[in-house]
Structure formats: C-alpha cells, structure tokens
Amino acid sequence: MRTSSSPSRLLSGCRRTLSSSSRGRFSVKIRAETTSSESATTSSSQEDGSAVVSKNLEVMRKFSEQYAKRSGTYFCMDKSVTAVVIQGLAEHKDELGAPLCPCRHYDDKALEAEQGFWNCPCVPMRERKECHCMLFLTEDNDFAGDEQTITTEELDEFTEGMK
C-alpha cells in the first residue's frame, strides 16, 4: 500500500491530536518488564509525574521496537514521525492506561481506550499491517526507513518541545 501524504503533513495532524486530551483510567494493556534499577528510578519519581511519563515513554519505545521486529515492519524514514507517535502513545498510556492511537480524533478517548480497537497495535495493523500513524510501515511503503530501532536520545531530540 503506497502512502500519498507526506510525513510532515501526517506529523502535523498527530501533533494537533496530541494537544487535546481527556482524563480517565483503565487497565494497562501493555506491561513493562522492569529491572530493579528501573524500579528504583520509578520509586524516586517527582511529584509532577514526569518520571511516570518518561517510564511510559521507555515502555512504548521498547514495545515499538519489539513489535516492528516481530511484524517485519520498519519505522518511518523521518525519525521525528516515529518519535512523536511514540510520545503520543506514552501520554495516552499515562492518561488512559492504554496506548490509544495518538493520530486520530476521538469524541471520548476513555471509551475508545476501553474498547481497545485503536489501542496500539490497532486492529487494522494486526489484521492488515495498516498503520495510520506511520509508526509501523511495510517495506513497500514509500516512507519506510530501514530501521526498527529508535534511541532514547532520538526520542528526546524530536519531542523536546512537546513535553
């Protein structure tokens, strides 16, 4: 499936969607395997919850890398697209308890997260390898890069102004 929109156009749509959020809590769909050093870092978290967000960012980074490898897909050649989508998934995981797709508009995010259809990986991705966010791209996609990894430093670099 060829993509006709540019990565930057889709990225701006993601950023618009990420700026509006609703609050709610549901059970976590993706669990992190934590080491004792990660637990120590989390237990010394700041009052403002930034440690939770950064922990969720790392959880979603690891998940994205593992899923790309497992599904045979690749990240976008423009790593800022990958970084913004992972940041949005981490924010939704923090707010909603589930990694709801950050590139769609929802009338009720909490309800959508509970129903699970758009939780990453969404049903279209699992069934047909169609990722609206351009996070997981098949080799034949014009915007597919050749990497299945993204570093913490790259995430920080591309999402600096969003935090």
Short mmCIF file of N, CA and C in Angstrom, two decimals:
data_model
loop_
_atom_site.label_atom_id
_atom_site.label_comp_id
_atom_site.label_asym_id
_atom_site.label_seq_id
_atom_site.Cartn_x
_atom_site.Cartn_y
_atom_site.Cartn_z
N MET A 1 0.83 -1.18 0.00
CA MET A 1 0.00 0.00 0.00
C MET A 1 0.88 1.24 0.00
N ARG A 2 0.77 2.08 -0.96
CA ARG A 2 1.55 3.31 -1.07
C ARG A 2 0.85 4.43 -0.32
N THR A 3 1.65 5.27 0.31
CA THR A 3 1.11 6.40 1.06
C THR A 3 1.23 7.65 0.21
N SER A 4 0.15 8.45 0.12
CA SER A 4 0.18 9.62 -0.73
C SER A 4 0.49 10.90 0.04
N SER A 5 0.32 10.94 1.35
CA SER A 5 0.60 12.14 2.14
C SER A 5 2.06 12.16 2.56
N SER A 6 2.57 13.37 2.74
CA SER A 6 3.96 13.49 3.19
C SER A 6 4.05 13.21 4.68
N PRO A 7 5.21 12.75 5.18
CA PRO A 7 5.35 12.50 6.61
C PRO A 7 5.11 13.76 7.44
N SER A 8 5.55 14.93 6.96
CA SER A 8 5.38 16.13 7.76
C SER A 8 3.91 16.54 7.86
N ARG A 9 3.11 16.27 6.83
CA ARG A 9 1.69 16.56 6.89
C ARG A 9 1.00 15.67 7.92
N LEU A 10 1.35 14.40 7.90
CA LEU A 10 0.78 13.47 8.88
C LEU A 10 1.27 13.81 10.28
N LEU A 11 2.53 14.23 10.38
CA LEU A 11 3.08 14.60 11.67
C LEU A 11 2.34 15.78 12.26
N SER A 12 2.00 16.78 11.46
CA SER A 12 1.27 17.93 11.99
C SER A 12 -0.10 17.51 12.47
N GLY A 13 -0.73 16.54 11.80
CA GLY A 13 -2.01 16.01 12.26
C GLY A 13 -1.88 15.31 13.59
N CYS A 14 -0.78 14.58 13.78
CA CYS A 14 -0.53 13.91 15.05
C CYS A 14 -0.35 14.94 16.16
N ARG A 15 0.41 15.98 15.88
CA ARG A 15 0.66 16.99 16.91
C ARG A 15 -0.63 17.67 17.33
N ARG A 16 -1.52 17.96 16.36
CA ARG A 16 -2.81 18.58 16.70
C ARG A 16 -3.61 17.65 17.60
N THR A 17 -3.67 16.39 17.25
CA THR A 17 -4.44 15.43 18.03
C THR A 17 -3.85 15.26 19.42
N LEU A 18 -2.51 15.27 19.53
CA LEU A 18 -1.86 15.08 20.82
C LEU A 18 -2.10 16.25 21.76
N SER A 19 -2.36 17.44 21.22
CA SER A 19 -2.51 18.60 22.09
C SER A 19 -3.82 18.59 22.86
N SER A 20 -4.82 17.85 22.41
CA SER A 20 -6.07 17.76 23.15
C SER A 20 -6.12 16.41 23.86
N SER A 21 -6.48 16.43 25.12
CA SER A 21 -6.54 15.15 25.84
C SER A 21 -7.66 15.15 26.85
N SER A 22 -8.16 13.96 27.15
CA SER A 22 -9.16 13.79 28.20
C SER A 22 -8.57 12.87 29.25
N ARG A 23 -9.09 12.92 30.42
CA ARG A 23 -8.56 12.13 31.54
C ARG A 23 -9.43 10.90 31.79
N GLY A 24 -8.84 9.84 32.26
CA GLY A 24 -9.54 8.61 32.59
C GLY A 24 -8.55 7.52 32.92
N ARG A 25 -8.98 6.48 33.61
CA ARG A 25 -8.08 5.38 33.97
C ARG A 25 -8.72 4.05 33.62
N PHE A 26 -7.96 3.19 32.98
CA PHE A 26 -8.39 1.84 32.68
C PHE A 26 -7.19 0.93 32.85
N SER A 27 -7.42 -0.36 32.78
CA SER A 27 -6.32 -1.28 32.99
C SER A 27 -5.27 -1.15 31.89
N VAL A 28 -4.04 -1.37 32.26
CA VAL A 28 -2.92 -1.24 31.34
C VAL A 28 -2.92 -2.42 30.38
N LYS A 29 -2.81 -2.14 29.10
CA LYS A 29 -2.83 -3.18 28.07
C LYS A 29 -1.44 -3.72 27.78
N ILE A 30 -0.42 -2.86 27.92
CA ILE A 30 0.96 -3.27 27.65
C ILE A 30 1.72 -3.14 28.96
N ARG A 31 2.34 -4.20 29.37
CA ARG A 31 3.07 -4.20 30.63
C ARG A 31 4.57 -4.14 30.38
N ALA A 32 5.25 -3.45 31.29
CA ALA A 32 6.70 -3.33 31.17
C ALA A 32 7.36 -4.33 32.09
N GLU A 33 8.42 -4.93 31.61
CA GLU A 33 9.27 -5.75 32.45
C GLU A 33 10.28 -4.80 33.04
N THR A 34 10.26 -4.61 34.36
CA THR A 34 11.18 -3.66 34.97
C THR A 34 12.28 -4.38 35.71
N THR A 35 13.46 -3.78 35.65
CA THR A 35 14.58 -4.30 36.42
C THR A 35 14.59 -3.59 37.75
N SER A 36 15.42 -4.04 38.67
CA SER A 36 15.48 -3.39 39.98
C SER A 36 15.95 -1.94 39.85
N SER A 37 16.84 -1.64 38.90
CA SER A 37 17.29 -0.25 38.73
C SER A 37 16.17 0.63 38.19
N GLU A 38 15.31 0.08 37.28
CA GLU A 38 14.17 0.85 36.80
C GLU A 38 13.18 1.08 37.92
N SER A 39 12.98 0.09 38.78
CA SER A 39 12.07 0.25 39.91
C SER A 39 12.57 1.31 40.85
N ALA A 40 13.87 1.34 41.09
CA ALA A 40 14.44 2.35 41.98
C ALA A 40 14.25 3.74 41.39
N THR A 41 14.42 3.87 40.08
CA THR A 41 14.21 5.16 39.42
C THR A 41 12.76 5.59 39.55
N THR A 42 11.83 4.66 39.33
CA THR A 42 10.42 4.99 39.42
C THR A 42 10.02 5.34 40.85
N SER A 43 10.56 4.64 41.83
CA SER A 43 10.17 4.92 43.21
C SER A 43 10.67 6.28 43.67
N SER A 44 11.69 6.81 43.04
CA SER A 44 12.16 8.14 43.40
C SER A 44 11.58 9.18 42.46
N SER A 45 10.36 8.93 41.97
CA SER A 45 9.74 9.83 40.99
C SER A 45 9.41 11.18 41.58
N GLN A 46 9.31 12.14 40.68
CA GLN A 46 8.99 13.50 41.08
C GLN A 46 7.50 13.63 41.32
N GLU A 47 7.12 14.67 42.09
CA GLU A 47 5.72 14.90 42.40
C GLU A 47 4.88 15.20 41.16
N ASP A 48 5.47 15.82 40.14
CA ASP A 48 4.71 16.22 38.96
C ASP A 48 4.40 15.07 38.01
N GLY A 49 4.89 13.88 38.28
CA GLY A 49 4.60 12.70 37.48
C GLY A 49 5.49 12.56 36.25
N SER A 50 6.51 13.39 36.11
CA SER A 50 7.36 13.30 34.92
C SER A 50 8.10 11.97 34.84
N ALA A 51 8.40 11.35 35.96
CA ALA A 51 9.07 10.05 35.94
C ALA A 51 8.15 8.99 35.36
N VAL A 52 6.84 9.10 35.64
CA VAL A 52 5.88 8.15 35.08
C VAL A 52 5.83 8.31 33.57
N VAL A 53 5.79 9.56 33.10
CA VAL A 53 5.75 9.79 31.67
C VAL A 53 7.01 9.25 31.00
N SER A 54 8.19 9.52 31.59
CA SER A 54 9.41 9.03 30.97
C SER A 54 9.48 7.50 31.04
N LYS A 55 8.94 6.90 32.10
CA LYS A 55 8.90 5.43 32.17
C LYS A 55 7.99 4.90 31.06
N ASN A 56 6.83 5.52 30.88
CA ASN A 56 5.92 5.10 29.81
C ASN A 56 6.53 5.34 28.43
N LEU A 57 7.31 6.39 28.30
CA LEU A 57 7.98 6.65 27.03
C LEU A 57 8.97 5.52 26.72
N GLU A 58 9.70 5.09 27.72
CA GLU A 58 10.65 3.98 27.54
C GLU A 58 9.89 2.68 27.27
N VAL A 59 8.79 2.46 27.96
CA VAL A 59 7.98 1.25 27.73
C VAL A 59 7.49 1.23 26.28
N MET A 60 6.98 2.36 25.81
CA MET A 60 6.46 2.41 24.44
C MET A 60 7.58 2.34 23.41
N ARG A 61 8.75 2.88 23.72
CA ARG A 61 9.89 2.77 22.81
C ARG A 61 10.27 1.30 22.64
N LYS A 62 10.40 0.59 23.76
CA LYS A 62 10.76 -0.83 23.70
C LYS A 62 9.68 -1.65 22.99
N PHE A 63 8.42 -1.36 23.31
CA PHE A 63 7.32 -2.07 22.66
C PHE A 63 7.37 -1.86 21.14
N SER A 64 7.56 -0.61 20.72
CA SER A 64 7.57 -0.29 19.28
C SER A 64 8.69 -1.02 18.56
N GLU A 65 9.86 -1.05 19.17
CA GLU A 65 10.98 -1.77 18.56
C GLU A 65 10.67 -3.26 18.45
N GLN A 66 10.17 -3.85 19.52
CA GLN A 66 9.87 -5.28 19.51
C GLN A 66 8.78 -5.61 18.51
N TYR A 67 7.74 -4.78 18.45
CA TYR A 67 6.64 -5.05 17.53
C TYR A 67 7.08 -4.90 16.08
N ALA A 68 7.90 -3.89 15.80
CA ALA A 68 8.41 -3.72 14.43
C ALA A 68 9.19 -4.96 14.00
N LYS A 69 10.03 -5.46 14.86
CA LYS A 69 10.82 -6.66 14.53
C LYS A 69 9.91 -7.87 14.36
N ARG A 70 8.96 -8.03 15.27
CA ARG A 70 8.07 -9.19 15.23
C ARG A 70 7.15 -9.17 14.00
N SER A 71 6.72 -7.97 13.60
CA SER A 71 5.78 -7.86 12.47
C SER A 71 6.47 -7.66 11.13
N GLY A 72 7.79 -7.52 11.14
CA GLY A 72 8.51 -7.31 9.90
C GLY A 72 8.26 -5.94 9.28
N THR A 73 8.00 -4.95 10.12
CA THR A 73 7.76 -3.59 9.65
C THR A 73 8.92 -2.70 10.06
N TYR A 74 8.92 -1.47 9.53
CA TYR A 74 10.01 -0.53 9.78
C TYR A 74 9.46 0.82 10.19
N PHE A 75 10.30 1.59 10.88
CA PHE A 75 9.93 2.94 11.26
C PHE A 75 10.04 3.85 10.05
N CYS A 76 9.35 4.97 10.12
CA CYS A 76 9.38 5.97 9.06
C CYS A 76 10.81 6.48 8.85
N MET A 77 11.15 6.79 7.61
CA MET A 77 12.49 7.32 7.33
C MET A 77 12.71 8.65 8.05
N ASP A 78 11.64 9.38 8.36
CA ASP A 78 11.72 10.61 9.14
C ASP A 78 11.50 10.24 10.60
N LYS A 79 12.58 10.13 11.36
CA LYS A 79 12.50 9.64 12.74
C LYS A 79 11.64 10.54 13.63
N SER A 80 11.41 11.80 13.23
CA SER A 80 10.56 12.66 14.05
C SER A 80 9.12 12.14 14.06
N VAL A 81 8.68 11.52 12.97
CA VAL A 81 7.34 10.92 12.94
C VAL A 81 7.27 9.80 13.98
N THR A 82 8.26 8.93 13.96
CA THR A 82 8.32 7.82 14.92
C THR A 82 8.33 8.34 16.35
N ALA A 83 9.14 9.35 16.61
CA ALA A 83 9.28 9.89 17.97
C ALA A 83 7.98 10.52 18.47
N VAL A 84 7.31 11.28 17.62
CA VAL A 84 6.07 11.94 18.02
C VAL A 84 4.97 10.91 18.29
N VAL A 85 4.90 9.89 17.48
CA VAL A 85 3.87 8.86 17.69
C VAL A 85 4.15 8.10 18.99
N ILE A 86 5.39 7.73 19.24
CA ILE A 86 5.73 7.02 20.49
C ILE A 86 5.44 7.91 21.69
N GLN A 87 5.76 9.19 21.60
CA GLN A 87 5.45 10.13 22.68
C GLN A 87 3.93 10.18 22.93
N GLY A 88 3.15 10.23 21.86
CA GLY A 88 1.69 10.25 22.00
C GLY A 88 1.16 8.98 22.62
N LEU A 89 1.70 7.84 22.24
CA LEU A 89 1.29 6.57 22.85
C LEU A 89 1.61 6.56 24.34
N ALA A 90 2.78 7.08 24.70
CA ALA A 90 3.18 7.13 26.12
C ALA A 90 2.26 8.05 26.91
N GLU A 91 1.91 9.19 26.34
CA GLU A 91 1.00 10.11 27.03
C GLU A 91 -0.37 9.48 27.23
N HIS A 92 -0.88 8.80 26.20
CA HIS A 92 -2.17 8.13 26.34
C HIS A 92 -2.10 6.98 27.33
N LYS A 93 -1.00 6.29 27.36
CA LYS A 93 -0.82 5.22 28.35
C LYS A 93 -0.87 5.78 29.75
N ASP A 94 -0.25 6.94 29.93
CA ASP A 94 -0.27 7.60 31.24
C ASP A 94 -1.66 8.09 31.59
N GLU A 95 -2.33 8.74 30.67
CA GLU A 95 -3.63 9.35 30.92
C GLU A 95 -4.77 8.34 30.96
N LEU A 96 -4.73 7.35 30.07
CA LEU A 96 -5.85 6.44 29.88
C LEU A 96 -5.58 5.01 30.35
N GLY A 97 -4.32 4.70 30.60
CA GLY A 97 -3.96 3.35 30.99
C GLY A 97 -3.78 2.42 29.80
N ALA A 98 -3.87 2.97 28.59
CA ALA A 98 -3.73 2.17 27.37
C ALA A 98 -3.09 3.04 26.29
N PRO A 99 -2.31 2.42 25.39
CA PRO A 99 -1.64 3.18 24.33
C PRO A 99 -2.58 3.45 23.14
N LEU A 100 -3.54 4.31 23.35
CA LEU A 100 -4.51 4.67 22.31
C LEU A 100 -3.80 5.41 21.18
N CYS A 101 -4.14 5.08 19.95
CA CYS A 101 -3.55 5.72 18.78
C CYS A 101 -3.63 7.24 18.93
N PRO A 102 -2.49 7.94 18.86
CA PRO A 102 -2.49 9.38 19.05
C PRO A 102 -2.81 10.17 17.78
N CYS A 103 -2.98 9.52 16.66
CA CYS A 103 -3.14 10.21 15.38
C CYS A 103 -4.58 10.26 14.90
N ARG A 104 -5.49 9.98 15.76
CA ARG A 104 -6.92 10.02 15.42
C ARG A 104 -7.63 10.94 16.39
N HIS A 105 -8.77 11.46 15.95
CA HIS A 105 -9.61 12.27 16.84
C HIS A 105 -10.67 11.35 17.45
N TYR A 106 -10.91 11.53 18.74
CA TYR A 106 -11.91 10.73 19.44
C TYR A 106 -12.87 11.66 20.18
N ASP A 107 -14.15 11.36 20.11
CA ASP A 107 -15.11 12.12 20.92
C ASP A 107 -14.95 11.77 22.39
N ASP A 108 -14.61 10.51 22.66
CA ASP A 108 -14.43 10.05 24.04
C ASP A 108 -13.22 9.12 24.09
N LYS A 109 -12.07 9.68 24.41
CA LYS A 109 -10.82 8.89 24.43
C LYS A 109 -10.89 7.74 25.43
N ALA A 110 -11.47 8.00 26.59
CA ALA A 110 -11.54 6.96 27.62
C ALA A 110 -12.35 5.76 27.13
N LEU A 111 -13.47 6.03 26.46
CA LEU A 111 -14.29 4.95 25.92
C LEU A 111 -13.54 4.19 24.83
N GLU A 112 -12.87 4.92 23.94
CA GLU A 112 -12.10 4.27 22.88
C GLU A 112 -10.99 3.39 23.45
N ALA A 113 -10.31 3.88 24.48
CA ALA A 113 -9.25 3.09 25.12
C ALA A 113 -9.82 1.82 25.74
N GLU A 114 -10.98 1.95 26.35
CA GLU A 114 -11.62 0.79 26.97
C GLU A 114 -12.03 -0.25 25.92
N GLN A 115 -12.53 0.21 24.79
CA GLN A 115 -12.96 -0.71 23.73
C GLN A 115 -11.78 -1.40 23.05
N GLY A 116 -10.64 -0.74 22.98
CA GLY A 116 -9.41 -1.39 22.53
C GLY A 116 -9.15 -1.44 21.03
N PHE A 117 -10.10 -1.07 20.19
CA PHE A 117 -9.90 -1.19 18.74
C PHE A 117 -8.71 -0.38 18.26
N TRP A 118 -8.55 0.86 18.81
CA TRP A 118 -7.47 1.74 18.38
C TRP A 118 -6.28 1.73 19.32
N ASN A 119 -6.24 0.80 20.27
CA ASN A 119 -5.04 0.68 21.12
C ASN A 119 -3.93 0.03 20.30
N CYS A 120 -2.75 0.56 20.43
CA CYS A 120 -1.61 0.10 19.63
C CYS A 120 -1.10 -1.26 20.11
N PRO A 121 -0.87 -2.19 19.19
CA PRO A 121 -1.16 -2.11 17.77
C PRO A 121 -2.66 -2.25 17.53
N CYS A 122 -3.20 -1.37 16.72
CA CYS A 122 -4.64 -1.35 16.46
C CYS A 122 -5.05 -2.55 15.60
N VAL A 123 -6.34 -2.74 15.51
CA VAL A 123 -6.87 -3.87 14.74
C VAL A 123 -6.43 -3.81 13.27
N PRO A 124 -6.51 -2.65 12.59
CA PRO A 124 -6.04 -2.63 11.20
C PRO A 124 -4.56 -3.03 11.06
N MET A 125 -3.75 -2.65 12.03
CA MET A 125 -2.33 -3.03 11.98
C MET A 125 -2.17 -4.53 12.18
N ARG A 126 -2.86 -5.07 13.15
CA ARG A 126 -2.73 -6.50 13.43
C ARG A 126 -3.28 -7.35 12.29
N GLU A 127 -4.37 -6.91 11.68
CA GLU A 127 -5.01 -7.71 10.64
C GLU A 127 -4.41 -7.51 9.25
N ARG A 128 -4.05 -6.25 8.90
CA ARG A 128 -3.65 -5.95 7.52
C ARG A 128 -2.32 -5.20 7.41
N LYS A 129 -1.63 -5.01 8.53
CA LYS A 129 -0.39 -4.21 8.57
C LYS A 129 -0.60 -2.81 8.01
N GLU A 130 -1.70 -2.17 8.44
CA GLU A 130 -2.02 -0.80 8.04
C GLU A 130 -1.93 0.08 9.27
N CYS A 131 -0.89 0.89 9.35
CA CYS A 131 -0.68 1.78 10.50
C CYS A 131 -0.93 3.22 10.06
N HIS A 132 -2.04 3.77 10.50
CA HIS A 132 -2.43 5.14 10.18
C HIS A 132 -1.38 6.15 10.65
N CYS A 133 -0.72 5.87 11.75
CA CYS A 133 0.26 6.79 12.35
C CYS A 133 1.62 6.80 11.64
N MET A 134 1.83 5.83 10.78
CA MET A 134 3.12 5.66 10.11
C MET A 134 4.22 5.24 11.08
N LEU A 135 3.84 4.59 12.16
CA LEU A 135 4.83 4.06 13.09
C LEU A 135 5.40 2.75 12.55
N PHE A 136 4.52 1.87 12.10
CA PHE A 136 4.93 0.57 11.58
C PHE A 136 4.62 0.52 10.09
N LEU A 137 5.66 0.55 9.28
CA LEU A 137 5.49 0.60 7.83
C LEU A 137 6.07 -0.64 7.17
N THR A 138 5.35 -1.13 6.17
CA THR A 138 5.86 -2.27 5.42
C THR A 138 6.93 -1.79 4.44
N GLU A 139 7.75 -2.71 4.00
CA GLU A 139 8.88 -2.39 3.10
C GLU A 139 8.46 -1.64 1.84
N ASP A 140 7.26 -1.94 1.34
CA ASP A 140 6.81 -1.32 0.09
C ASP A 140 6.25 0.09 0.27
N ASN A 141 6.18 0.58 1.49
CA ASN A 141 5.69 1.94 1.74
C ASN A 141 6.80 2.94 1.37
N ASP A 142 6.43 3.98 0.63
CA ASP A 142 7.41 4.97 0.18
C ASP A 142 8.14 5.66 1.33
N PHE A 143 7.53 5.71 2.52
CA PHE A 143 8.12 6.42 3.64
C PHE A 143 8.83 5.50 4.63
N ALA A 144 8.85 4.20 4.33
CA ALA A 144 9.51 3.24 5.23
C ALA A 144 11.01 3.46 5.21
N GLY A 145 11.58 3.52 6.41
CA GLY A 145 13.02 3.58 6.52
C GLY A 145 13.57 2.16 6.55
N ASP A 146 14.80 2.03 7.03
CA ASP A 146 15.38 0.70 7.11
C ASP A 146 15.71 0.33 8.56
N GLU A 147 15.13 1.08 9.52
CA GLU A 147 15.44 0.83 10.92
C GLU A 147 14.20 0.36 11.69
N GLN A 148 14.47 -0.45 12.68
CA GLN A 148 13.44 -0.94 13.58
C GLN A 148 13.77 -0.55 15.02
N THR A 149 14.65 0.40 15.17
CA THR A 149 15.04 0.88 16.49
C THR A 149 15.05 2.40 16.50
N ILE A 150 14.87 2.96 17.69
CA ILE A 150 14.99 4.39 17.91
C ILE A 150 15.58 4.55 19.31
N THR A 151 16.56 5.41 19.44
CA THR A 151 17.22 5.57 20.74
C THR A 151 16.45 6.53 21.62
N THR A 152 16.72 6.46 22.91
CA THR A 152 16.13 7.40 23.86
C THR A 152 16.55 8.82 23.51
N GLU A 153 17.78 8.98 23.08
CA GLU A 153 18.29 10.30 22.70
C GLU A 153 17.51 10.85 21.51
N GLU A 154 17.22 10.00 20.53
CA GLU A 154 16.43 10.46 19.37
C GLU A 154 15.03 10.87 19.80
N LEU A 155 14.42 10.09 20.69
CA LEU A 155 13.10 10.46 21.20
C LEU A 155 13.14 11.83 21.87
N ASP A 156 14.12 12.02 22.72
CA ASP A 156 14.26 13.30 23.42
C ASP A 156 14.46 14.45 22.44
N GLU A 157 15.31 14.23 21.46
CA GLU A 157 15.62 15.28 20.46
C GLU A 157 14.37 15.71 19.70
N PHE A 158 13.59 14.74 19.23
CA PHE A 158 12.45 15.06 18.38
C PHE A 158 11.19 15.46 19.15
N THR A 159 11.13 15.18 20.45
CA THR A 159 9.92 15.52 21.22
C THR A 159 10.19 16.60 22.27
N GLU A 160 11.34 17.22 22.21
CA GLU A 160 11.74 18.20 23.22
C GLU A 160 10.69 19.28 23.47
N GLY A 161 10.15 19.88 22.45
CA GLY A 161 9.17 20.95 22.60
C GLY A 161 7.78 20.49 23.00
N MET A 162 7.54 19.19 22.99
CA MET A 162 6.20 18.65 23.29
C MET A 162 5.98 18.36 24.76
N LYS A 163 7.04 18.30 25.55
CA LYS A 163 6.92 17.86 26.94
C LYS A 163 6.44 18.96 27.84
#
